[in-house]
Tab-separated table of C-alpha atoms in Angstrom:
chain	number	residue	atom	x	y	z
A	1	UNK	CA	-10.369	19.737	-8.292
A	2	UNK	CA	-12.006	21.368	-5.284
A	3	UNK	CA	-11.583	19.579	-2.021
A	4	UNK	CA	-13.293	20.522	1.185
A	5	UNK	CA	-10.580	21.697	3.578
A	6	UNK	CA	-11.273	19.718	6.710
A	7	UNK	CA	-9.245	18.252	9.546
A	8	UNK	CA	-9.010	14.451	9.612
A	9	UNK	CA	-10.763	14.380	12.980
A	10	UNK	CA	-13.717	16.355	11.614
A	11	UNK	CA	-14.352	14.218	8.523
A	12	UNK	CA	-16.432	11.691	10.400
A	13	UNK	CA	-18.503	14.352	12.130
A	14	UNK	CA	-19.201	16.052	8.798
A	15	UNK	CA	-20.059	12.714	7.165
A	16	UNK	CA	-22.585	11.896	9.867
A	17	UNK	CA	-24.148	15.370	9.447
A	18	UNK	CA	-24.556	14.729	5.700
A	19	UNK	CA	-26.075	11.311	6.348
A	20	UNK	CA	-28.510	12.747	8.914
A	21	UNK	CA	-29.518	15.470	6.470
A	22	UNK	CA	-30.077	13.046	3.621
A	23	UNK	CA	-32.097	10.711	5.812
A	24	UNK	CA	-34.543	13.628	6.140
A	25	UNK	CA	-37.753	12.456	7.770
A	26	UNK	CA	-36.243	9.088	8.615
A	27	UNK	CA	-35.574	9.662	12.295
A	28	UNK	CA	-34.515	6.772	14.549
A	29	UNK	CA	-34.260	6.383	18.331
A	30	UNK	CA	-30.717	7.567	19.102
A	31	UNK	CA	-29.239	4.180	20.065
A	32	UNK	CA	-30.471	2.702	16.778
A	33	UNK	CA	-29.740	5.750	14.641
A	34	UNK	CA	-26.071	5.667	15.620
A	35	UNK	CA	-25.835	2.109	14.320
A	36	UNK	CA	-27.790	2.771	11.121
A	37	UNK	CA	-25.740	5.873	10.338
A	38	UNK	CA	-22.410	4.135	10.893
A	39	UNK	CA	-23.455	1.373	8.513
A	40	UNK	CA	-24.403	3.977	5.886
A	41	UNK	CA	-21.089	5.725	6.601
A	42	UNK	CA	-19.204	2.522	5.812
A	43	UNK	CA	-21.178	1.629	2.668
A	44	UNK	CA	-22.644	4.901	1.318
A	45	UNK	CA	-25.739	2.779	0.874
A	46	UNK	CA	-28.964	4.261	2.254
A	47	UNK	CA	-30.793	0.960	1.767
A	48	UNK	CA	-29.572	0.094	5.253
A	49	UNK	CA	-31.965	2.684	6.678
A	50	UNK	CA	-34.715	0.303	5.586
A	51	UNK	CA	-33.254	-3.170	5.899
A	52	UNK	CA	-31.609	-3.130	9.349
A	53	UNK	CA	-33.863	-4.839	11.872
A	54	UNK	CA	-33.270	-4.511	15.623
A	55	UNK	CA	-34.894	-6.854	18.094
A	56	UNK	CA	-36.446	-5.137	21.102
A	57	UNK	CA	-33.771	-3.852	23.475
A	58	UNK	CA	-30.909	-5.362	21.467
A	59	UNK	CA	-28.668	-2.300	21.664
A	60	UNK	CA	-28.854	-1.571	25.419
A	61	UNK	CA	-28.365	-5.266	26.187
A	62	UNK	CA	-25.321	-5.446	23.901
A	63	UNK	CA	-23.825	-2.305	25.459
A	64	UNK	CA	-24.236	-3.817	28.892
A	65	UNK	CA	-22.626	-7.063	27.731
A	66	UNK	CA	-19.619	-5.248	26.264
A	67	UNK	CA	-19.292	-3.148	29.399
A	68	UNK	CA	-19.150	-6.377	31.384
A	69	UNK	CA	-16.388	-7.806	29.190
A	70	UNK	CA	-18.261	-9.791	26.524
A	71	UNK	CA	-16.089	-11.209	23.749
A	72	UNK	CA	-16.858	-10.950	20.053
A	73	UNK	CA	-16.764	-13.855	17.606
A	74	UNK	CA	-16.568	-13.103	13.888
A	75	UNK	CA	-17.003	-15.397	10.903
A	76	UNK	CA	-14.063	-13.958	8.926
A	77	UNK	CA	-10.742	-12.301	9.583
A	78	UNK	CA	-11.934	-9.318	7.561
A	79	UNK	CA	-14.640	-8.570	10.144
A	80	UNK	CA	-12.046	-9.030	12.882
A	81	UNK	CA	-9.698	-6.600	11.110
A	82	UNK	CA	-12.416	-3.951	10.956
A	83	UNK	CA	-13.326	-3.998	14.649
A	84	UNK	CA	-11.723	-1.427	16.930
A	85	UNK	CA	-9.966	-3.952	19.143
A	86	UNK	CA	-8.224	-1.341	21.290
A	87	UNK	CA	-11.556	0.112	22.346
A	88	UNK	CA	-13.024	-3.331	22.965
A	89	UNK	CA	-10.007	-4.195	25.137
A	90	UNK	CA	-10.756	-1.219	27.385
A	91	UNK	CA	-13.838	-3.140	28.532
A	92	UNK	CA	-11.981	-6.446	28.764
A	93	UNK	CA	-13.232	-7.951	25.504
A	94	UNK	CA	-11.373	-9.804	22.757
A	95	UNK	CA	-12.210	-10.735	19.186
A	96	UNK	CA	-12.073	-14.385	18.105
A	97	UNK	CA	-12.185	-15.808	14.602
A	98	UNK	CA	-11.697	-19.536	14.231
A	99	UNK	CA	-12.446	-19.935	10.540
A	100	UNK	CA	-8.866	-19.830	9.272
A	101	UNK	CA	-7.517	-22.255	11.891
A	102	UNK	CA	-5.883	-25.261	10.246
A	103	UNK	CA	-7.717	-27.789	12.416
A	104	UNK	CA	-11.081	-26.168	11.645
A	105	UNK	CA	-10.445	-26.601	7.916
A	106	UNK	CA	-9.429	-30.221	8.488
A	107	UNK	CA	-12.516	-31.044	10.550
A	108	UNK	CA	-14.850	-29.312	8.058
A	109	UNK	CA	-13.378	-31.307	5.200
A	110	UNK	CA	-13.737	-34.601	7.041
A	111	UNK	CA	-17.352	-33.925	7.998
A	112	UNK	CA	-18.359	-32.332	4.673
A	113	UNK	CA	-19.588	-29.131	6.338
A	114	UNK	CA	-18.404	-25.545	5.991
A	115	UNK	CA	-15.551	-24.144	8.038
A	116	UNK	CA	-18.050	-21.592	9.361
A	117	UNK	CA	-20.179	-24.349	10.854
A	118	UNK	CA	-17.203	-25.833	12.690
A	119	UNK	CA	-15.983	-22.435	13.840
A	120	UNK	CA	-19.378	-21.615	15.385
A	121	UNK	CA	-19.237	-24.907	17.319
A	122	UNK	CA	-15.846	-23.859	18.669
A	123	UNK	CA	-17.181	-20.440	19.564
A	124	UNK	CA	-20.087	-21.976	21.461
A	125	UNK	CA	-17.547	-23.538	23.827
A	126	UNK	CA	-16.102	-20.201	24.961
A	127	UNK	CA	-16.939	-19.721	28.619
A	128	UNK	CA	-17.592	-15.988	28.383
A	129	UNK	CA	-20.628	-14.003	27.192
A	130	UNK	CA	-20.376	-13.631	23.414
A	131	UNK	CA	-21.593	-11.302	20.693
A	132	UNK	CA	-21.536	-12.942	17.253
A	133	UNK	CA	-20.710	-10.711	14.279
A	134	UNK	CA	-21.455	-12.612	11.073
A	135	UNK	CA	-20.732	-10.737	7.839
A	136	UNK	CA	-20.309	-13.493	5.279
A	137	UNK	CA	-21.383	-17.014	6.040
A	138	UNK	CA	-25.059	-17.998	6.043
A	139	UNK	CA	-23.980	-21.396	7.387
A	140	UNK	CA	-22.687	-19.622	10.511
A	141	UNK	CA	-26.191	-18.289	11.190
A	142	UNK	CA	-27.767	-21.672	10.460
A	143	UNK	CA	-25.373	-23.285	12.935
A	144	UNK	CA	-26.013	-20.622	15.579
A	145	UNK	CA	-29.738	-21.260	15.233
A	146	UNK	CA	-29.128	-24.982	15.739
A	147	UNK	CA	-26.866	-24.414	18.746
A	148	UNK	CA	-29.502	-22.180	20.348
A	149	UNK	CA	-32.237	-24.754	19.825
A	150	UNK	CA	-30.309	-27.914	20.635
A	151	UNK	CA	-27.562	-26.863	23.001
A	152	UNK	CA	-29.054	-23.893	24.762
A	153	UNK	CA	-26.512	-21.407	23.396
A	154	UNK	CA	-27.480	-17.928	24.583
A	155	UNK	CA	-25.676	-15.207	22.648
A	156	UNK	CA	-25.714	-11.670	24.039
A	157	UNK	CA	-26.350	-10.483	20.458
A	158	UNK	CA	-26.249	-11.893	16.946
A	159	UNK	CA	-25.226	-9.416	14.282
A	160	UNK	CA	-26.566	-11.252	11.243
A	161	UNK	CA	-25.405	-9.474	8.106
A	162	UNK	CA	-24.046	-12.021	5.632
A	163	UNK	CA	-24.117	-10.830	2.037
A	164	UNK	CA	-25.011	-12.827	-1.014
A	165	UNK	CA	-27.286	-14.760	-3.254
A	166	UNK	CA	-27.522	-18.343	-1.983
A	167	UNK	CA	-29.249	-19.135	1.355
A	168	UNK	CA	-28.380	-15.698	2.704
A	169	UNK	CA	-31.884	-14.251	2.901
A	170	UNK	CA	-33.189	-17.483	4.445
A	171	UNK	CA	-30.408	-17.704	7.056
A	172	UNK	CA	-31.193	-14.179	8.210
A	173	UNK	CA	-34.900	-14.990	8.489
A	174	UNK	CA	-33.949	-17.828	10.881
A	175	UNK	CA	-32.298	-15.338	13.211
A	176	UNK	CA	-35.149	-12.850	12.845
A	177	UNK	CA	-37.532	-15.583	14.025
A	178	UNK	CA	-35.288	-16.709	16.883
A	179	UNK	CA	-35.393	-15.569	20.496
A	180	UNK	CA	-31.833	-14.241	20.300
A	181	UNK	CA	-31.220	-10.519	20.614
A	182	UNK	CA	-30.284	-9.546	17.072
A	183	UNK	CA	-29.395	-6.873	14.564
A	184	UNK	CA	-30.048	-8.236	11.077
A	185	UNK	CA	-29.753	-6.732	7.601
A	186	UNK	CA	-32.837	-8.205	5.983
A	187	UNK	CA	-32.339	-9.272	2.362
A	188	UNK	CA	-29.205	-9.917	0.354
A	189	UNK	CA	-27.059	-7.037	1.507
A	190	UNK	CA	-24.469	-6.946	4.260
A	191	UNK	CA	-20.806	-7.863	4.450
A	192	UNK	CA	-17.664	-7.755	6.557
A	193	UNK	CA	-17.622	-3.980	6.531
A	194	UNK	CA	-21.227	-3.828	7.728
A	195	UNK	CA	-20.622	-6.343	10.540
A	196	UNK	CA	-17.544	-4.449	11.741
A	197	UNK	CA	-19.356	-1.100	11.514
A	198	UNK	CA	-22.182	-2.367	13.725
A	199	UNK	CA	-19.729	-3.587	16.387
A	200	UNK	CA	-17.848	-0.282	16.267
A	201	UNK	CA	-21.094	1.704	16.501
A	202	UNK	CA	-21.841	-0.153	19.734
A	203	UNK	CA	-18.324	0.399	21.069
A	204	UNK	CA	-18.362	4.139	20.348
A	205	UNK	CA	-21.779	4.575	21.981
A	206	UNK	CA	-20.442	2.903	25.074
A	207	UNK	CA	-17.266	4.982	25.102
A	208	UNK	CA	-19.366	8.110	24.776
A	209	UNK	CA	-21.745	7.003	27.533
A	210	UNK	CA	-19.003	5.960	29.924
A	211	UNK	CA	-17.026	9.139	29.225
A	212	UNK	CA	-13.815	7.343	28.182
B	1	UNK	CA	-37.158	-22.556	6.411
B	2	UNK	CA	-36.202	-23.887	2.989
B	3	UNK	CA	-32.532	-23.815	2.178
B	4	UNK	CA	-31.067	-24.659	-1.162
B	5	UNK	CA	-29.032	-27.841	-0.698
B	6	UNK	CA	-25.710	-26.987	-2.252
B	7	UNK	CA	-22.083	-27.928	-1.686
B	8	UNK	CA	-19.878	-25.141	-0.280
B	9	UNK	CA	-17.728	-25.245	-3.418
B	10	UNK	CA	-20.748	-24.686	-5.664
B	11	UNK	CA	-22.170	-21.686	-3.803
B	12	UNK	CA	-19.916	-19.218	-5.577
B	13	UNK	CA	-20.667	-20.683	-9.002
B	14	UNK	CA	-24.398	-20.506	-8.324
B	15	UNK	CA	-24.083	-16.926	-7.021
B	16	UNK	CA	-22.281	-15.802	-10.173
B	17	UNK	CA	-24.965	-17.457	-12.318
B	18	UNK	CA	-27.674	-15.522	-10.446
B	19	UNK	CA	-25.740	-12.276	-10.834
B	20	UNK	CA	-25.244	-12.881	-14.574
B	21	UNK	CA	-28.929	-13.609	-14.966
B	22	UNK	CA	-30.003	-10.506	-13.087
B	23	UNK	CA	-27.598	-8.324	-15.064
B	24	UNK	CA	-29.660	-9.350	-18.094
B	25	UNK	CA	-28.699	-7.220	-21.096
B	26	UNK	CA	-25.746	-5.726	-19.235
B	27	UNK	CA	-22.989	-7.770	-20.845
B	28	UNK	CA	-19.342	-6.889	-20.244
B	29	UNK	CA	-16.105	-7.983	-21.915
B	30	UNK	CA	-15.096	-11.088	-19.962
B	31	UNK	CA	-12.044	-9.623	-18.178
B	32	UNK	CA	-14.161	-6.716	-16.917
B	33	UNK	CA	-17.282	-8.767	-16.242
B	34	UNK	CA	-15.391	-11.030	-13.862
B	35	UNK	CA	-14.396	-8.000	-11.785
B	36	UNK	CA	-17.830	-6.377	-11.854
B	37	UNK	CA	-19.552	-9.622	-10.864
B	38	UNK	CA	-17.164	-10.303	-7.993
B	39	UNK	CA	-17.829	-6.828	-6.625
B	40	UNK	CA	-21.581	-7.429	-6.846
B	41	UNK	CA	-21.001	-10.840	-5.213
B	42	UNK	CA	-19.293	-9.139	-2.250
B	43	UNK	CA	-21.846	-6.338	-1.840
B	44	UNK	CA	-25.129	-7.601	-3.361
B	45	UNK	CA	-25.242	-4.110	-4.846
B	46	UNK	CA	-25.927	-3.934	-8.572
B	47	UNK	CA	-25.032	-0.232	-8.656
B	48	UNK	CA	-21.467	-1.398	-9.262
B	49	UNK	CA	-22.492	-2.538	-12.747
B	50	UNK	CA	-22.831	1.162	-13.529
B	51	UNK	CA	-20.260	2.916	-11.400
B	52	UNK	CA	-17.095	0.835	-11.928
B	53	UNK	CA	-14.860	2.565	-14.464
B	54	UNK	CA	-11.930	0.729	-16.099
B	55	UNK	CA	-9.183	2.610	-17.913
B	56	UNK	CA	-8.251	1.141	-21.296
B	57	UNK	CA	-6.294	-2.105	-20.861
B	58	UNK	CA	-6.198	-1.835	-17.071
B	59	UNK	CA	-7.062	-5.485	-16.422
B	60	UNK	CA	-4.576	-7.197	-18.790
B	61	UNK	CA	-1.816	-4.898	-17.601
B	62	UNK	CA	-2.596	-5.664	-13.957
B	63	UNK	CA	-2.660	-9.411	-14.640
B	64	UNK	CA	0.737	-9.173	-16.295
B	65	UNK	CA	2.082	-7.183	-13.351
B	66	UNK	CA	0.830	-9.742	-10.819
B	67	UNK	CA	2.220	-12.571	-12.920
B	68	UNK	CA	5.590	-10.826	-12.776
B	69	UNK	CA	5.474	-10.523	-8.985
B	70	UNK	CA	3.930	-7.090	-8.388
B	71	UNK	CA	3.178	-6.277	-4.756
B	72	UNK	CA	-0.078	-4.821	-3.471
B	73	UNK	CA	-0.375	-1.837	-1.150
B	74	UNK	CA	-3.630	-1.288	0.726
B	75	UNK	CA	-4.830	1.692	2.721
B	76	UNK	CA	-6.286	-0.376	5.574
B	77	UNK	CA	-5.693	-3.682	7.290
B	78	UNK	CA	-9.259	-4.640	6.439
B	79	UNK	CA	-8.474	-4.574	2.713
B	80	UNK	CA	-5.316	-6.560	3.439
B	81	UNK	CA	-7.324	-9.127	5.413
B	82	UNK	CA	-9.708	-9.609	2.485
B	83	UNK	CA	-7.060	-10.298	-0.169
B	84	UNK	CA	-6.222	-13.921	-0.971
B	85	UNK	CA	-2.592	-13.686	0.068
B	86	UNK	CA	-1.813	-17.368	-0.567
B	87	UNK	CA	-2.780	-16.991	-4.218
B	88	UNK	CA	-0.838	-13.750	-4.562
B	89	UNK	CA	2.221	-15.450	-3.065
B	90	UNK	CA	2.133	-18.075	-5.841
B	91	UNK	CA	3.156	-15.288	-8.201
B	92	UNK	CA	5.712	-13.842	-5.777
B	93	UNK	CA	3.622	-10.924	-4.533
B	94	UNK	CA	3.042	-9.613	-1.007
B	95	UNK	CA	0.518	-7.256	0.543
B	96	UNK	CA	1.706	-4.177	2.426
B	97	UNK	CA	-0.277	-1.863	4.662
B	98	UNK	CA	1.623	0.848	6.482
B	99	UNK	CA	-1.260	2.791	7.976
B	100	UNK	CA	-1.231	1.169	11.412
B	101	UNK	CA	2.555	1.408	11.863
B	102	UNK	CA	3.410	3.372	15.010
B	103	UNK	CA	5.946	5.596	13.256
B	104	UNK	CA	3.435	6.459	10.514
B	105	UNK	CA	0.968	7.670	13.130
B	106	UNK	CA	3.705	9.697	14.813
B	107	UNK	CA	4.842	11.363	11.582
B	108	UNK	CA	1.264	12.128	10.513
B	109	UNK	CA	0.562	13.792	13.831
B	110	UNK	CA	3.689	15.925	13.665
B	111	UNK	CA	2.980	17.064	10.107
B	112	UNK	CA	-0.782	17.501	10.558
B	113	UNK	CA	-1.605	15.170	7.665
B	114	UNK	CA	-3.504	11.888	7.582
B	115	UNK	CA	-1.831	8.554	8.259
B	116	UNK	CA	-2.939	7.538	4.775
B	117	UNK	CA	-0.881	10.316	3.232
B	118	UNK	CA	2.237	9.215	5.071
B	119	UNK	CA	1.627	5.568	4.292
B	120	UNK	CA	1.387	6.282	0.547
B	121	UNK	CA	4.753	8.082	0.725
B	122	UNK	CA	6.230	4.975	2.328
B	123	UNK	CA	4.653	2.783	-0.337
B	124	UNK	CA	6.120	4.928	-3.101
B	125	UNK	CA	9.580	3.947	-1.858
B	126	UNK	CA	9.054	0.223	-2.422
B	127	UNK	CA	11.410	-0.888	-5.179
B	128	UNK	CA	8.972	-3.318	-6.794
B	129	UNK	CA	6.050	-2.778	-9.193
B	130	UNK	CA	2.981	-1.942	-7.122
B	131	UNK	CA	-0.795	-2.162	-7.397
B	132	UNK	CA	-2.563	0.198	-4.988
B	133	UNK	CA	-5.864	-0.975	-3.514
B	134	UNK	CA	-7.545	1.949	-1.763
B	135	UNK	CA	-10.892	1.204	-0.120
B	136	UNK	CA	-11.249	3.913	2.473
B	137	UNK	CA	-9.042	6.967	2.403
B	138	UNK	CA	-9.584	9.739	-0.127
B	139	UNK	CA	-6.340	11.302	1.114
B	140	UNK	CA	-4.498	8.195	-0.109
B	141	UNK	CA	-5.746	8.866	-3.648
B	142	UNK	CA	-4.917	12.570	-3.375
B	143	UNK	CA	-1.383	11.691	-2.276
B	144	UNK	CA	-0.968	9.104	-5.066
B	145	UNK	CA	-1.978	11.760	-7.594
B	146	UNK	CA	0.644	14.120	-6.159
B	147	UNK	CA	3.340	11.430	-6.153
B	148	UNK	CA	2.579	10.634	-9.803
B	149	UNK	CA	2.776	14.287	-10.813
B	150	UNK	CA	5.719	15.390	-8.684
B	151	UNK	CA	7.777	12.262	-8.142
B	152	UNK	CA	7.097	10.229	-11.236
B	153	UNK	CA	5.415	7.391	-9.333
B	154	UNK	CA	4.141	4.873	-11.879
B	155	UNK	CA	1.661	2.409	-10.331
B	156	UNK	CA	0.800	-0.722	-12.267
B	157	UNK	CA	-2.811	-0.091	-11.265
B	158	UNK	CA	-4.763	2.085	-8.874
B	159	UNK	CA	-7.909	0.513	-7.477
B	160	UNK	CA	-9.680	3.656	-6.311
B	161	UNK	CA	-12.748	2.698	-4.336
B	162	UNK	CA	-12.881	4.726	-1.115
B	163	UNK	CA	-16.357	5.029	0.334
B	164	UNK	CA	-17.908	8.074	1.900
B	165	UNK	CA	-19.269	11.550	1.947
B	166	UNK	CA	-16.386	14.008	2.284
B	167	UNK	CA	-13.859	14.467	-0.564
B	168	UNK	CA	-14.430	10.888	-1.727
B	169	UNK	CA	-16.114	11.645	-5.055
B	170	UNK	CA	-13.515	14.320	-5.832
B	171	UNK	CA	-10.524	12.115	-4.970
B	172	UNK	CA	-11.792	9.459	-7.352
B	173	UNK	CA	-12.226	12.022	-10.136
B	174	UNK	CA	-8.519	12.893	-9.713
B	175	UNK	CA	-7.578	9.304	-10.477
B	176	UNK	CA	-10.082	9.072	-13.339
B	177	UNK	CA	-8.351	12.084	-14.912
B	178	UNK	CA	-4.843	10.772	-14.310
B	179	UNK	CA	-2.685	8.758	-16.684
B	180	UNK	CA	-2.497	5.861	-14.228
B	181	UNK	CA	-4.142	2.556	-15.140
B	182	UNK	CA	-7.159	2.454	-12.871
B	183	UNK	CA	-10.320	0.758	-11.730
B	184	UNK	CA	-12.493	3.327	-9.940
B	185	UNK	CA	-15.947	3.153	-8.362
B	186	UNK	CA	-17.307	6.522	-9.443
B	187	UNK	CA	-19.412	8.260	-6.793
B	188	UNK	CA	-19.683	7.690	-3.063
B	189	UNK	CA	-19.739	3.929	-2.948
B	190	UNK	CA	-16.869	1.513	-2.421
B	191	UNK	CA	-15.130	0.139	0.656
B	192	UNK	CA	-12.618	-2.361	1.974
B	193	UNK	CA	-14.698	-5.275	0.764
B	194	UNK	CA	-14.921	-3.807	-2.742
B	195	UNK	CA	-11.168	-3.133	-2.921
B	196	UNK	CA	-10.342	-6.673	-1.783
B	197	UNK	CA	-12.909	-8.176	-4.173
B	198	UNK	CA	-11.319	-6.392	-7.138
B	199	UNK	CA	-7.851	-7.673	-6.224
B	200	UNK	CA	-9.200	-11.198	-5.780
B	201	UNK	CA	-11.061	-11.022	-9.116
B	202	UNK	CA	-7.724	-10.255	-10.791
B	203	UNK	CA	-5.948	-13.059	-8.929
B	204	UNK	CA	-8.580	-15.654	-9.817
B	205	UNK	CA	-8.555	-14.653	-13.500
B	206	UNK	CA	-4.825	-15.133	-13.531
B	207	UNK	CA	-4.999	-18.479	-11.752
B	208	UNK	CA	-7.600	-19.616	-14.272
B	209	UNK	CA	-5.538	-18.392	-17.220
B	210	UNK	CA	-2.298	-19.889	-15.983
B	211	UNK	CA	-3.992	-23.167	-15.143
B	212	UNK	CA	-2.891	-23.191	-11.485
C-alpha cells in the first residue's frame, strides 16, 4: 500500500489544496470559502459547496462576536465535543449544551416537548451574546425562531445544519426566512460534524486574523 | 411553514421508513440493513448504501462481543460523545479515547508520530476484547494494521470510517485486506458521526434482540 509521506501538521494544508483544486471554477469570497472548505474537509462531501447558505455579512459579524467573547450553544454534546474549546477560550468564550441535563429531560417529558426545545429556552436566558450551533434537532431551530419572534431573542449567528428526514428541511427554511444572521445547510444534509466544523472554521479565521 | 406533526419518539421510526422507501430495490440482509440505514439517518447521504463494506459475519460477531462486555476504543472524543454509553454499559462495556491525554500528546511529539498512533498502542494494551471505532485518523488504521501483523492484536471488530483526502482511502484498503472483522466506508467519506452511528446501530440491534 502506498501512503503519501507527509507530516501530521501538513495533512490539513494538503487536504485543503485538494479540495480547492477539485472545486475548480467554484470560487468563493475568502471568508465564506474557508467555511465551505472546512465542511467539505470534515465530510468529504462536495454537496456542501452548493447547499451552504450564508446570510449577508454573517461571517464578519460572527468573527466580531467571538472576538468580543460570545458564547456558543450547541444542541448535542457531539457538537460540543467537536468544537476547539481551547481556541474559543482564548477569546473568552465557552460552549454550553443543556440537552443532556437531567432537569431538561424531566421538564420536556412533563410538557410533552423535545429536550431540544427546553434546552433552547434555557440558552435564551444566558446573559451573554450567543452563537447557536445546531447540528441535529429541527425542534431547536423551530424554538429559536419562536424565541426570536416572541421574546426578542437576538442571536449573533445561527448555524442551522440539522440532518435528517422529518421536519429538517422545513426547520432550516424557517431560519433562512428569519432576520437572524445565519449559516444554513439547505436540504436534508448536515450533522454534528458539520456544525462543529463551521464553528472551528470561524475560530481559525479569527486566530489567523488576530495573529494568535 | 408546514411541519409534520409527529411525536419525538416516532421521528426515528418515520425517518427509517423514508430511508427504506428511498433505497427502493436496494435490500440488505437485516443485520446489515440496520447499520446502513442508521448511517444514512445520521448523514442523509445515500452514498453509504454503496460504500459500506462488511466482512463476512462481522455484525453477529460484534453483537456477541458487546453482549460479552467488549469495550470500545475511539480515535476522537467526538466519536465517544456520539456513542450511547448508557446502553453499552448495560452489557458491561465502556468507551475509551486516549487521543487527548496529555502524556499521549507528549509521547507523539517526542517520537514524531501522530497522537492517533500512540493512542492505538495504548488501546492494544487493554486486557479486554475491543471494538475499534475510527472516524477520523487514517494513522489509527495504519497502526492497527501494524499491531495485528506484528503484535498479534485481535480486534473483535474494526469500524474503519475515517474521512478525508490524504491517506484515508489507502488506510481503509489496508483494513479491507486484513483478516480483522471489519465494517469500512470505502473511499473518502466517513467521519465521527458515521463511526458513532455504526456503534449505536449494533447496540440497538442487540437491545432489540435481547429484549431490553
